[in-house]
Amino acid sequence: MSDDNIIHFNPWTDFNDAAPLDDPFGVEPDAAQIATFLDVVFGYCEGLIPVRGFVDKGQGKDGKPHNIWIDADDTAPEKLATFANWASKEGAAVYVIPGTVTESGQAKSADVLQMQAIIVDLDAGDIPAKLEHLVRHLGQPTLIVESGGRTPDGATVANGATKLHIWWKLTEPAEGEDLARLCALRGEIAIKVGGDTHFRSAHQPIRVAGSVYHKGGFQRLVQIREQNAVEVDLDDFAEQVADMPAIPGVGMTPTPETADKPALGSVLTTPVNEGGTDGWTRFEGASAAIGHFIRMVHEGRMSPDEGWEGIRGYNAAMLRPSWPEDRLKAEADRLWAKHVEKNGPPLLRTNSANTSPEMSAFTLGELLDDTTPMPEDIIAPRVLTPGGLLVVGGAPKVGKSDFLISWLVHMAAGVSFLGFTPPRPLRVFYLQAEIQYHYLRERLKQIALPPEVINAARETFVATPKLKLLLDEQGTAMAADAVRQAFPNDPIDILCIDPIRNVFDGGPDGGGENDNGAMMFFLRDRVEVLREAVNPDCGVILVHHTKKLGKHQVKEDPFLALSGASSLRGFYTSGIIMHRPDEEASERKLEIELRNGPALPSKLIDKVKGQWVELNPMNERLVRKDVGAKHDAERVRKGDVILGILLDAASDGHLYTINQFAEAFENTAGLGGKDTIRERLNVLSTKGFIKFLRDGKPYGLAPSRSRFGYLCVEGMEFPGEGEQVDPDTGEVQPARIPVRPTHFKSPRTGALLEVENPEIWVCAQEDRP
């Protein structure tokens, strides 16, 4: 690599010729590399850095861990270098938890408040291939650190035996939800490339670059192999991690540290007597067995009942004498709570683990003779049925989320919405991954919802702020836990996921939304498993994007517009496509497809005064829409021109009857002939934009012989005598007399009626002219 931003470090000693422990000229810590390491891992952080000193194994030395906390400021490099020099003389390795805490003594995952770097520990397998895979998919790392260790099958750098720590520095520290997301990313990367998955935990310590490695009777410098001037954005990096495929066949190789631990099979099958006579106490045996079954339950490979029965079976068969059951239960509860605190909510079991392998089948007679009532729709008519899946699709910015929030809040209130009717107030969990918290609450306040709907749905509608996780095994478990916490007493009725794209997990093969296998995996092993965990009978709504189709294609089959794999359409029980029939108009159209009921006609909807309303489809122009829109626009233009001419003419001292106006302005300003102008005047008068003045004497005009009189429009003024002063500006202007109508044309009968109050102008319709 020859880039100017890359710095290569020269080790103090050749890595292949590490110094023996009794060498008086042994390896010493490198203060410059320690400073570089601290800048990458803590440069933007505030608080205290937890530092650990552990005596490395294989030296014949014993020693207690030595822990200190140093400030993450300019004094940190000097303090850590001093500690590293002391540790080197004691044969101790120097570790840090790569995040800051607020107080000395804190070192648990929950104590870590800030992290600014993502770490991958490559300690097994073909490390150069794994590094190349990471660089190709995630870009150049900020640091590549040789940790000092070697894989068991190699002895030289050339054959790829050097264990590595790969670091990416973030543009700013992560905290809160972003911190949890960072740890999840560390675990996801490790799984995909066969790294150390312990780094899913925030408190997992890591060796300090520039310190000394002492294991196995040799000293080696934990050295920086390469430094790049690289910083990454957490959101962008998360997308790259999500897109990165897993290395086929990766797996963790047992390390010397774990090779000498008792095999779990022996623990579970070897009796343990009281008093520690077997070199393995009852407490150690019980803890190991309980830990095994807890992991099985947590990873979704056993149900809680199966796990507890396994623990009881071990207690009865292997502990001699057995523990009392209350003690066994207390220890199991303690270890479970500790495991969940460290590793998050338990993973969910797949349907295959929960359902009977038997296949149900019914004869024609059984089906015809069954007269039990049909299950009640969650959203009628058959739009969302118990255990059903509704997919709502639409192009970006078409208004899906706004429409969906309004719909779900109405369902939570038990109120019908655009003809979609709930049987009662529904418990709704809106799991969304697009809108951040503050903008979500702003959106909810902007939507014009009736007060009675808001009051009824205050407790039954629950929404998440923007999710920063995938619905993989861990994410699905977290989602199920959140639903249970939101509705601890009653199961939910509707689970909505918005949108699929932001939480999609295509399974171990890493397929995307366009892959039918990946889509089926997501629907079957993620969405359905989540439904089973919260309520098998609840309805699920998935929100999905659509691709651009031609108008003819939309007309023929609008559901072809759904993005991604076609297997999605074959899986759902109902679908709704939201689109704009006319890109220049505000109306949206809902195309509805049902599998569990008769076809529903499409709905034409729009937002009026902030609320979604259904429009009469009879008013929708069905043919030659573009031509019709042009004609509409032309009629509006002519109306505006006529009103403008009448206002200008009155200010010059002229009033017109219908016939006079049509004759005077024939073929003027694109108004057309006399008949066309009369038609427009009649329409404008019927709509109330033009009224009439029967008596022209106040304006010095002779009485009109027309049945209607002179034409009058709103705001019309006639020249008066003398001058007048503008009260706002003080400007002296010619006097003006307001022209008030005396009669109007009835929009119902066409009869000429008297105006009740000429000071108030009333239009028969709100339409534009």
PDB file of N, CA and C in Angstrom, residues 536-624:
ATOM      1  N   PRO A 536     -49.607 -15.630  18.311  1.00  0.00           N
ATOM      2  CA  PRO A 536     -49.740 -16.339  17.035  1.00  0.00           C
ATOM      3  C   PRO A 536     -50.937 -15.896  16.207  1.00  0.00           C
ATOM      4  N   ASP A 537     -51.950 -15.307  16.857  1.00  0.00           N
ATOM      5  CA  ASP A 537     -53.157 -14.900  16.131  1.00  0.00           C
ATOM      6  C   ASP A 537     -53.158 -13.432  15.738  1.00  0.00           C
ATOM      7  N   CYS A 538     -52.107 -12.694  16.057  1.00  0.00           N
ATOM      8  CA  CYS A 538     -52.119 -11.269  15.714  1.00  0.00           C
ATOM      9  C   CYS A 538     -51.934 -11.095  14.210  1.00  0.00           C
ATOM     10  N   GLY A 539     -52.369  -9.962  13.707  1.00  0.00           N
ATOM     11  CA  GLY A 539     -52.155  -9.630  12.304  1.00  0.00           C
ATOM     12  C   GLY A 539     -50.847  -8.872  12.143  1.00  0.00           C
ATOM     13  N   VAL A 540     -50.131  -9.143  11.070  1.00  0.00           N
ATOM     14  CA  VAL A 540     -48.854  -8.477  10.796  1.00  0.00           C
ATOM     15  C   VAL A 540     -49.019  -7.613   9.549  1.00  0.00           C
ATOM     16  N   ILE A 541     -48.528  -6.378   9.642  1.00  0.00           N
ATOM     17  CA  ILE A 541     -48.513  -5.464   8.498  1.00  0.00           C
ATOM     18  C   ILE A 541     -47.060  -5.160   8.169  1.00  0.00           C
ATOM     19  N   LEU A 542     -46.646  -5.432   6.945  1.00  0.00           N
ATOM     20  CA  LEU A 542     -45.306  -5.115   6.469  1.00  0.00           C
ATOM     21  C   LEU A 542     -45.395  -3.970   5.460  1.00  0.00           C
ATOM     22  N   VAL A 543     -44.554  -2.975   5.633  1.00  0.00           N
ATOM     23  CA  VAL A 543     -44.528  -1.838   4.705  1.00  0.00           C
ATOM     24  C   VAL A 543     -43.326  -2.010   3.780  1.00  0.00           C
ATOM     25  N   HIS A 544     -43.565  -1.850   2.489  1.00  0.00           N
ATOM     26  CA  HIS A 544     -42.527  -2.147   1.501  1.00  0.00           C
ATOM     27  C   HIS A 544     -42.539  -1.079   0.412  1.00  0.00           C
ATOM     28  N   HIS A 545     -41.389  -0.883  -0.191  1.00  0.00           N
ATOM     29  CA  HIS A 545     -41.283   0.076  -1.288  1.00  0.00           C
ATOM     30  C   HIS A 545     -41.715  -0.574  -2.602  1.00  0.00           C
ATOM     31  N   THR A 546     -42.102   0.265  -3.545  1.00  0.00           N
ATOM     32  CA  THR A 546     -42.445  -0.213  -4.882  1.00  0.00           C
ATOM     33  C   THR A 546     -41.462   0.359  -5.887  1.00  0.00           C
ATOM     34  N   LYS A 547     -41.323  -0.348  -6.991  1.00  0.00           N
ATOM     35  CA  LYS A 547     -40.493   0.141  -8.082  1.00  0.00           C
ATOM     36  C   LYS A 547     -41.374   0.888  -9.076  1.00  0.00           C
ATOM     37  N   LYS A 548     -40.747   1.611  -9.971  1.00  0.00           N
ATOM     38  CA  LYS A 548     -41.498   2.417 -10.926  1.00  0.00           C
ATOM     39  C   LYS A 548     -42.019   1.539 -12.058  1.00  0.00           C
ATOM     40  N   LEU A 549     -43.325   1.620 -12.308  1.00  0.00           N
ATOM     41  CA  LEU A 549     -43.949   0.902 -13.416  1.00  0.00           C
ATOM     42  C   LEU A 549     -44.661   1.901 -14.324  1.00  0.00           C
ATOM     43  N   GLY A 550     -44.829   1.530 -15.562  1.00  0.00           N
ATOM     44  CA  GLY A 550     -45.599   2.347 -16.475  1.00  0.00           C
ATOM     45  C   GLY A 550     -47.075   2.332 -16.106  1.00  0.00           C
ATOM     46  N   LYS A 551     -47.821   3.339 -16.588  1.00  0.00           N
ATOM     47  CA  LYS A 551     -49.244   3.427 -16.252  1.00  0.00           C
ATOM     48  C   LYS A 551     -50.017   2.206 -16.739  1.00  0.00           C
ATOM     49  N   HIS A 552     -49.631   1.694 -17.871  1.00  0.00           N
ATOM     50  CA  HIS A 552     -50.323   0.514 -18.378  1.00  0.00           C
ATOM     51  C   HIS A 552     -50.073  -0.693 -17.482  1.00  0.00           C
ATOM     52  N   GLN A 553     -48.830  -0.845 -17.000  1.00  0.00           N
ATOM     53  CA  GLN A 553     -48.510  -1.961 -16.108  1.00  0.00           C
ATOM     54  C   GLN A 553     -49.255  -1.844 -14.788  1.00  0.00           C
ATOM     55  N   VAL A 554     -49.338  -0.606 -14.253  1.00  0.00           N
ATOM     56  CA  VAL A 554     -50.072  -0.402 -13.003  1.00  0.00           C
ATOM     57  C   VAL A 554     -51.536  -0.759 -13.183  1.00  0.00           C
ATOM     58  N   LYS A 555     -52.082  -0.409 -14.338  1.00  0.00           N
ATOM     59  CA  LYS A 555     -53.483  -0.706 -14.599  1.00  0.00           C
ATOM     60  C   LYS A 555     -53.713  -2.208 -14.714  1.00  0.00           C
ATOM     61  N   GLU A 556     -52.779  -2.915 -15.368  1.00  0.00           N
ATOM     62  CA  GLU A 556     -52.938  -4.351 -15.572  1.00  0.00           C
ATOM     63  C   GLU A 556     -52.776  -5.128 -14.269  1.00  0.00           C
ATOM     64  N   ASP A 557     -51.717  -4.842 -13.500  1.00  0.00           N
ATOM     65  CA  ASP A 557     -51.454  -5.554 -12.244  1.00  0.00           C
ATOM     66  C   ASP A 557     -50.573  -4.672 -11.366  1.00  0.00           C
ATOM     67  N   PRO A 558     -51.172  -3.842 -10.519  1.00  0.00           N
ATOM     68  CA  PRO A 558     -50.383  -2.905  -9.707  1.00  0.00           C
ATOM     69  C   PRO A 558     -49.436  -3.594  -8.736  1.00  0.00           C
ATOM     70  N   PHE A 559     -49.707  -4.855  -8.360  1.00  0.00           N
ATOM     71  CA  PHE A 559     -48.885  -5.517  -7.362  1.00  0.00           C
ATOM     72  C   PHE A 559     -47.559  -6.019  -7.930  1.00  0.00           C
ATOM     73  N   LEU A 560     -47.383  -5.925  -9.251  1.00  0.00           N
ATOM     74  CA  LEU A 560     -46.074  -6.196  -9.826  1.00  0.00           C
ATOM     75  C   LEU A 560     -45.070  -5.121  -9.433  1.00  0.00           C
ATOM     76  N   ALA A 561     -45.570  -3.999  -8.898  1.00  0.00           N
ATOM     77  CA  ALA A 561     -44.683  -2.904  -8.523  1.00  0.00           C
ATOM     78  C   ALA A 561     -43.939  -3.171  -7.228  1.00  0.00           C
ATOM     79  N   LEU A 562     -44.336  -4.154  -6.426  1.00  0.00           N
ATOM     80  CA  LEU A 562     -43.640  -4.434  -5.170  1.00  0.00           C
ATOM     81  C   LEU A 562     -42.180  -4.764  -5.442  1.00  0.00           C
ATOM     82  N   SER A 563     -41.298  -4.088  -4.705  1.00  0.00           N
ATOM     83  CA  SER A 563     -39.865  -4.317  -4.903  1.00  0.00           C
ATOM     84  C   SER A 563     -39.463  -5.695  -4.410  1.00  0.00           C
ATOM     85  N   GLY A 564     -38.379  -6.205  -4.979  1.00  0.00           N
ATOM     86  CA  GLY A 564     -37.773  -7.421  -4.463  1.00  0.00           C
ATOM     87  C   GLY A 564     -38.385  -8.689  -5.001  1.00  0.00           C
ATOM     88  N   ALA A 565     -38.202  -9.756  -4.208  1.00  0.00           N
ATOM     89  CA  ALA A 565     -38.543 -11.101  -4.649  1.00  0.00           C
ATOM     90  C   ALA A 565     -40.048 -11.295  -4.786  1.00  0.00           C
ATOM     91  N   SER A 566     -40.421 -12.093  -5.783  1.00  0.00           N
ATOM     92  CA  SER A 566     -41.837 -12.372  -6.034  1.00  0.00           C
ATOM     93  C   SER A 566     -42.442 -13.267  -4.965  1.00  0.00           C
ATOM     94  N   SER A 567     -41.607 -13.943  -4.165  1.00  0.00           N
ATOM     95  CA  SER A 567     -42.131 -14.828  -3.123  1.00  0.00           C
ATOM     96  C   SER A 567     -42.924 -14.062  -2.073  1.00  0.00           C
ATOM     97  N   LEU A 568     -42.667 -12.757  -1.934  1.00  0.00           N
ATOM     98  CA  LEU A 568     -43.417 -11.955  -0.972  1.00  0.00           C
ATOM     99  C   LEU A 568     -44.900 -11.952  -1.310  1.00  0.00           C
ATOM    100  N   ARG A 569     -45.220 -11.817  -2.608  1.00  0.00           N
ATOM    101  CA  ARG A 569     -46.622 -11.770  -3.006  1.00  0.00           C
ATOM    102  C   ARG A 569     -47.308 -13.110  -2.785  1.00  0.00           C
ATOM    103  N   GLY A 570     -46.574 -14.187  -2.935  1.00  0.00           N
ATOM    104  CA  GLY A 570     -47.167 -15.492  -2.718  1.00  0.00           C
ATOM    105  C   GLY A 570     -47.367 -15.821  -1.250  1.00  0.00           C
ATOM    106  N   PHE A 571     -46.749 -15.056  -0.364  1.00  0.00           N
ATOM    107  CA  PHE A 571     -46.796 -15.361   1.068  1.00  0.00           C
ATOM    108  C   PHE A 571     -47.897 -14.595   1.788  1.00  0.00           C
ATOM    109  N   TYR A 572     -48.173 -13.362   1.348  1.00  0.00           N
ATOM    110  CA  TYR A 572     -49.114 -12.551   2.129  1.00  0.00           C
ATOM    111  C   TYR A 572     -50.559 -12.965   1.889  1.00  0.00           C
ATOM    112  N   THR A 573     -51.438 -12.574   2.825  1.00  0.00           N
ATOM    113  CA  THR A 573     -52.867 -12.866   2.708  1.00  0.00           C
ATOM    114  C   THR A 573     -53.639 -11.688   2.129  1.00  0.00           C
ATOM    115  N   SER A 574     -53.076 -10.494   2.179  1.00  0.00           N
ATOM    116  CA  SER A 574     -53.707  -9.329   1.564  1.00  0.00           C
ATOM    117  C   SER A 574     -52.638  -8.302   1.253  1.00  0.00           C
ATOM    118  N   GLY A 575     -52.921  -7.478   0.272  1.00  0.00           N
ATOM    119  CA  GLY A 575     -51.961  -6.462  -0.137  1.00  0.00           C
ATOM    120  C   GLY A 575     -52.652  -5.165  -0.497  1.00  0.00           C
ATOM    121  N   ILE A 576     -51.967  -4.064  -0.254  1.00  0.00           N
ATOM    122  CA  ILE A 576     -52.461  -2.739  -0.633  1.00  0.00           C
ATOM    123  C   ILE A 576     -51.323  -1.988  -1.305  1.00  0.00           C
ATOM    124  N   ILE A 577     -51.573  -1.452  -2.477  1.00  0.00           N
ATOM    125  CA  ILE A 577     -50.613  -0.611  -3.178  1.00  0.00           C
ATOM    126  C   ILE A 577     -51.146   0.818  -3.170  1.00  0.00           C
ATOM    127  N   MET A 578     -50.330   1.747  -2.705  1.00  0.00           N
ATOM    128  CA  MET A 578     -50.698   3.163  -2.667  1.00  0.00           C
ATOM    129  C   MET A 578     -49.903   3.889  -3.757  1.00  0.00           C
ATOM    130  N   HIS A 579     -50.604   4.568  -4.660  1.00  0.00           N
ATOM    131  CA  HIS A 579     -49.911   5.265  -5.742  1.00  0.00           C
ATOM    132  C   HIS A 579     -50.703   6.492  -6.168  1.00  0.00           C
ATOM    133  N   ARG A 580     -50.053   7.352  -6.935  1.00  0.00           N
ATOM    134  CA  ARG A 580     -50.697   8.548  -7.480  1.00  0.00           C
ATOM    135  C   ARG A 580     -51.142   8.254  -8.914  1.00  0.00           C
ATOM    136  N   PRO A 581     -52.440   8.271  -9.193  1.00  0.00           N
ATOM    137  CA  PRO A 581     -52.865   8.087 -10.587  1.00  0.00           C
ATOM    138  C   PRO A 581     -52.339   9.192 -11.487  1.00  0.00           C
ATOM    139  N   ASP A 582     -52.238  10.405 -10.922  1.00  0.00           N
ATOM    140  CA  ASP A 582     -51.731  11.550 -11.673  1.00  0.00           C
ATOM    141  C   ASP A 582     -50.661  12.211 -10.819  1.00  0.00           C
ATOM    142  N   GLU A 583     -49.414  12.236 -11.304  1.00  0.00           N
ATOM    143  CA  GLU A 583     -48.313  12.778 -10.527  1.00  0.00           C
ATOM    144  C   GLU A 583     -48.485  14.252 -10.222  1.00  0.00           C
ATOM    145  N   GLU A 584     -49.304  14.952 -11.029  1.00  0.00           N
ATOM    146  CA  GLU A 584     -49.510  16.379 -10.810  1.00  0.00           C
ATOM    147  C   GLU A 584     -50.637  16.658  -9.824  1.00  0.00           C
ATOM    148  N   ALA A 585     -51.402  15.634  -9.469  1.00  0.00           N
ATOM    149  CA  ALA A 585     -52.541  15.805  -8.564  1.00  0.00           C
ATOM    150  C   ALA A 585     -52.205  15.226  -7.198  1.00  0.00           C
ATOM    151  N   SER A 586     -52.975  15.626  -6.190  1.00  0.00           N
ATOM    152  CA  SER A 586     -52.704  15.191  -4.820  1.00  0.00           C
ATOM    153  C   SER A 586     -53.391  13.877  -4.466  1.00  0.00           C
ATOM    154  N   GLU A 587     -54.347  13.439  -5.274  1.00  0.00           N
ATOM    155  CA  GLU A 587     -55.090  12.224  -4.934  1.00  0.00           C
ATOM    156  C   GLU A 587     -54.191  10.988  -4.999  1.00  0.00           C
ATOM    157  N   ARG A 588     -54.427  10.054  -4.060  1.00  0.00           N
ATOM    158  CA  ARG A 588     -53.772   8.757  -4.092  1.00  0.00           C
ATOM    159  C   ARG A 588     -54.836   7.688  -4.301  1.00  0.00           C
ATOM    160  N   LYS A 589     -54.391   6.569  -4.818  1.00  0.00           N
ATOM    161  CA  LYS A 589     -55.310   5.466  -5.041  1.00  0.00           C
ATOM    162  C   LYS A 589     -54.802   4.239  -4.290  1.00  0.00           C
ATOM    163  N   LEU A 590     -55.717   3.539  -3.640  1.00  0.00           N
ATOM    164  CA  LEU A 590     -55.398   2.304  -2.952  1.00  0.00           C
ATOM    165  C   LEU A 590     -55.923   1.134  -3.777  1.00  0.00           C
ATOM    166  N   GLU A 591     -54.993   0.294  -4.261  1.00  0.00           N
ATOM    167  CA  GLU A 591     -55.365  -0.941  -4.942  1.00  0.00           C
ATOM    168  C   GLU A 591     -55.308  -2.061  -3.896  1.00  0.00           C
ATOM    169  N   ILE A 592     -56.366  -2.860  -3.798  1.00  0.00           N
ATOM    170  CA  ILE A 592     -56.493  -3.825  -2.708  1.00  0.00           C
ATOM    171  C   ILE A 592     -56.629  -5.235  -3.276  1.00  0.00           C
ATOM    172  N   GLU A 593     -55.816  -6.155  -2.729  1.00  0.00           N
ATOM    173  CA  GLU A 593     -55.865  -7.556  -3.134  1.00  0.00           C
ATOM    174  C   GLU A 593     -56.082  -8.412  -1.893  1.00  0.00           C
ATOM    175  N   LEU A 594     -57.089  -9.286  -1.913  1.00  0.00           N
ATOM    176  CA  LEU A 594     -57.406 -10.147  -0.779  1.00  0.00           C
ATOM    177  C   LEU A 594     -57.303 -11.607  -1.180  1.00  0.00           C
ATOM    178  N   ARG A 595     -56.750 -12.426  -0.283  1.00  0.00           N
ATOM    179  CA  ARG A 595     -56.730 -13.863  -0.481  1.00  0.00           C
ATOM    180  C   ARG A 595     -57.852 -14.538   0.307  1.00  0.00           C
ATOM    181  N   ASN A 596     -58.288 -13.919   1.398  1.00  0.00           N
ATOM    182  CA  ASN A 596     -59.268 -14.539   2.289  1.00  0.00           C
ATOM    183  C   ASN A 596     -60.670 -13.958   2.125  1.00  0.00           C
ATOM    184  N   GLY A 597     -60.929 -13.277   1.040  1.00  0.00           N
ATOM    185  CA  GLY A 597     -62.249 -12.694   0.862  1.00  0.00           C
ATOM    186  C   GLY A 597     -62.458 -12.218  -0.554  1.00  0.00           C
ATOM    187  N   PRO A 598     -63.665 -11.748  -0.845  1.00  0.00           N
ATOM    188  CA  PRO A 598     -63.955 -11.245  -2.199  1.00  0.00           C
ATOM    189  C   PRO A 598     -63.163  -9.981  -2.485  1.00  0.00           C
ATOM    190  N   ALA A 599     -62.969  -9.736  -3.754  1.00  0.00           N
ATOM    191  CA  ALA A 599     -62.189  -8.572  -4.173  1.00  0.00           C
ATOM    192  C   ALA A 599     -62.850  -7.285  -3.697  1.00  0.00           C
ATOM    193  N   LEU A 600     -62.029  -6.311  -3.312  1.00  0.00           N
ATOM    194  CA  LEU A 600     -62.519  -4.997  -2.909  1.00  0.00           C
ATOM    195  C   LEU A 600     -62.204  -3.994  -4.007  1.00  0.00           C
ATOM    196  N   PRO A 601     -63.128  -3.076  -4.283  1.00  0.00           N
ATOM    197  CA  PRO A 601     -62.817  -2.039  -5.274  1.00  0.00           C
ATOM    198  C   PRO A 601     -61.718  -1.126  -4.765  1.00  0.00           C
ATOM    199  N   SER A 602     -60.991  -0.518  -5.685  1.00  0.00           N
ATOM    200  CA  SER A 602     -59.947   0.422  -5.285  1.00  0.00           C
ATOM    201  C   SER A 602     -60.578   1.643  -4.648  1.00  0.00           C
ATOM    202  N   LYS A 603     -59.775   2.336  -3.844  1.00  0.00           N
ATOM    203  CA  LYS A 603     -60.251   3.528  -3.140  1.00  0.00           C
ATOM    204  C   LYS A 603     -59.451   4.734  -3.612  1.00  0.00           C
ATOM    205  N   LEU A 604     -60.147   5.840  -3.863  1.00  0.00           N
ATOM    206  CA  LEU A 604     -59.501   7.104  -4.202  1.00  0.00           C
ATOM    207  C   LEU A 604     -59.503   7.961  -2.945  1.00  0.00           C
ATOM    208  N   ILE A 605     -58.314   8.342  -2.446  1.00  0.00           N
ATOM    209  CA  ILE A 605     -58.220   9.072  -1.184  1.00  0.00           C
ATOM    210  C   ILE A 605     -57.389  10.330  -1.369  1.00  0.00           C
ATOM    211  N   ASP A 606     -57.529  11.253  -0.432  1.00  0.00           N
ATOM    212  CA  ASP A 606     -56.744  12.484  -0.448  1.00  0.00           C
ATOM    213  C   ASP A 606     -56.743  13.065   0.959  1.00  0.00           C
ATOM    214  N   LYS A 607     -55.829  13.997   1.193  1.00  0.00           N
ATOM    215  CA  LYS A 607     -55.792  14.683   2.483  1.00  0.00           C
ATOM    216  C   LYS A 607     -56.516  16.019   2.340  1.00  0.00           C
ATOM    217  N   VAL A 608     -57.530  16.206   3.158  1.00  0.00           N
ATOM    218  CA  VAL A 608     -58.300  17.448   3.159  1.00  0.00           C
ATOM    219  C   VAL A 608     -58.228  18.029   4.569  1.00  0.00           C
ATOM    220  N   LYS A 609     -57.641  19.219   4.682  1.00  0.00           N
ATOM    221  CA  LYS A 609     -57.460  19.869   5.980  1.00  0.00           C
ATOM    222  C   LYS A 609     -56.739  18.954   6.957  1.00  0.00           C
ATOM    223  N   GLY A 610     -55.717  18.227   6.453  1.00  0.00           N
ATOM    224  CA  GLY A 610     -54.880  17.402   7.300  1.00  0.00           C
ATOM    225  C   GLY A 610     -55.401  16.014   7.574  1.00  0.00           C
ATOM    226  N   GLN A 611     -56.609  15.670   7.133  1.00  0.00           N
ATOM    227  CA  GLN A 611     -57.183  14.351   7.405  1.00  0.00           C
ATOM    228  C   GLN A 611     -57.386  13.591   6.102  1.00  0.00           C
ATOM    229  N   TRP A 612     -57.143  12.286   6.165  1.00  0.00           N
ATOM    230  CA  TRP A 612     -57.368  11.440   4.990  1.00  0.00           C
ATOM    231  C   TRP A 612     -58.865  11.201   4.821  1.00  0.00           C
ATOM    232  N   VAL A 613     -59.333  11.396   3.608  1.00  0.00           N
ATOM    233  CA  VAL A 613     -60.742  11.189   3.305  1.00  0.00           C
ATOM    234  C   VAL A 613     -60.849  10.379   2.022  1.00  0.00           C
ATOM    235  N   GLU A 614     -61.963   9.674   1.876  1.00  0.00           N
ATOM    236  CA  GLU A 614     -62.209   8.911   0.660  1.00  0.00           C
ATOM    237  C   GLU A 614     -63.021   9.763  -0.297  1.00  0.00           C
ATOM    238  N   LEU A 615     -62.581   9.820  -1.549  1.00  0.00           N
ATOM    239  CA  LEU A 615     -63.254  10.605  -2.569  1.00  0.00           C
ATOM    240  C   LEU A 615     -64.219   9.727  -3.350  1.00  0.00           C
ATOM    241  N   ASN A 616     -65.193  10.364  -3.949  1.00  0.00           N
ATOM    242  CA  ASN A 616     -66.149   9.640  -4.786  1.00  0.00           C
ATOM    243  C   ASN A 616     -65.466   9.262  -6.097  1.00  0.00           C
ATOM    244  N   PRO A 617     -65.302   7.984  -6.375  1.00  0.00           N
ATOM    245  CA  PRO A 617     -64.602   7.589  -7.611  1.00  0.00           C
ATOM    246  C   PRO A 617     -65.353   8.005  -8.868  1.00  0.00           C
ATOM    247  N   MET A 618     -66.666   8.327  -8.736  1.00  0.00           N
ATOM    248  CA  MET A 618     -67.419   8.785  -9.906  1.00  0.00           C
ATOM    249  C   MET A 618     -66.886  10.098 -10.429  1.00  0.00           C
ATOM    250  N   ASN A 619     -66.176  10.860  -9.526  1.00  0.00           N
ATOM    251  CA  ASN A 619     -65.631  12.144  -9.963  1.00  0.00           C
ATOM    252  C   ASN A 619     -64.272  11.998 -10.640  1.00  0.00           C
ATOM    253  N   GLU A 620     -63.748  10.807 -10.653  1.00  0.00           N
ATOM    254  CA  GLU A 620     -62.449  10.593 -11.267  1.00  0.00           C
ATOM    255  C   GLU A 620     -62.598  10.443 -12.777  1.00  0.00           C
ATOM    256  N   ARG A 621     -61.840  11.195 -13.518  1.00  0.00           N
ATOM    257  CA  ARG A 621     -61.867  11.093 -14.964  1.00  0.00           C
ATOM    258  C   ARG A 621     -61.173   9.796 -15.385  1.00  0.00           C
ATOM    259  N   LEU A 622     -61.842   8.979 -16.159  1.00  0.00           N
ATOM    260  CA  LEU A 622     -61.343   7.646 -16.487  1.00  0.00           C
ATOM    261  C   LEU A 622     -60.590   7.593 -17.797  1.00  0.00           C
ATOM    262  N   VAL A 623     -60.957   8.435 -18.757  1.00  0.00           N
ATOM    263  CA  VAL A 623     -60.306   8.380 -20.061  1.00  0.00           C
ATOM    264  C   VAL A 623     -59.749   9.741 -20.406  1.00  0.00           C
ATOM    265  N   ARG A 624     -58.704   9.736 -21.183  1.00  0.00           N
ATOM    266  CA  ARG A 624     -58.060  10.964 -21.673  1.00  0.00           C
ATOM    267  C   ARG A 624     -57.834  11.942 -20.535  1.00  0.00           C
TER     268      ARG A 624
END
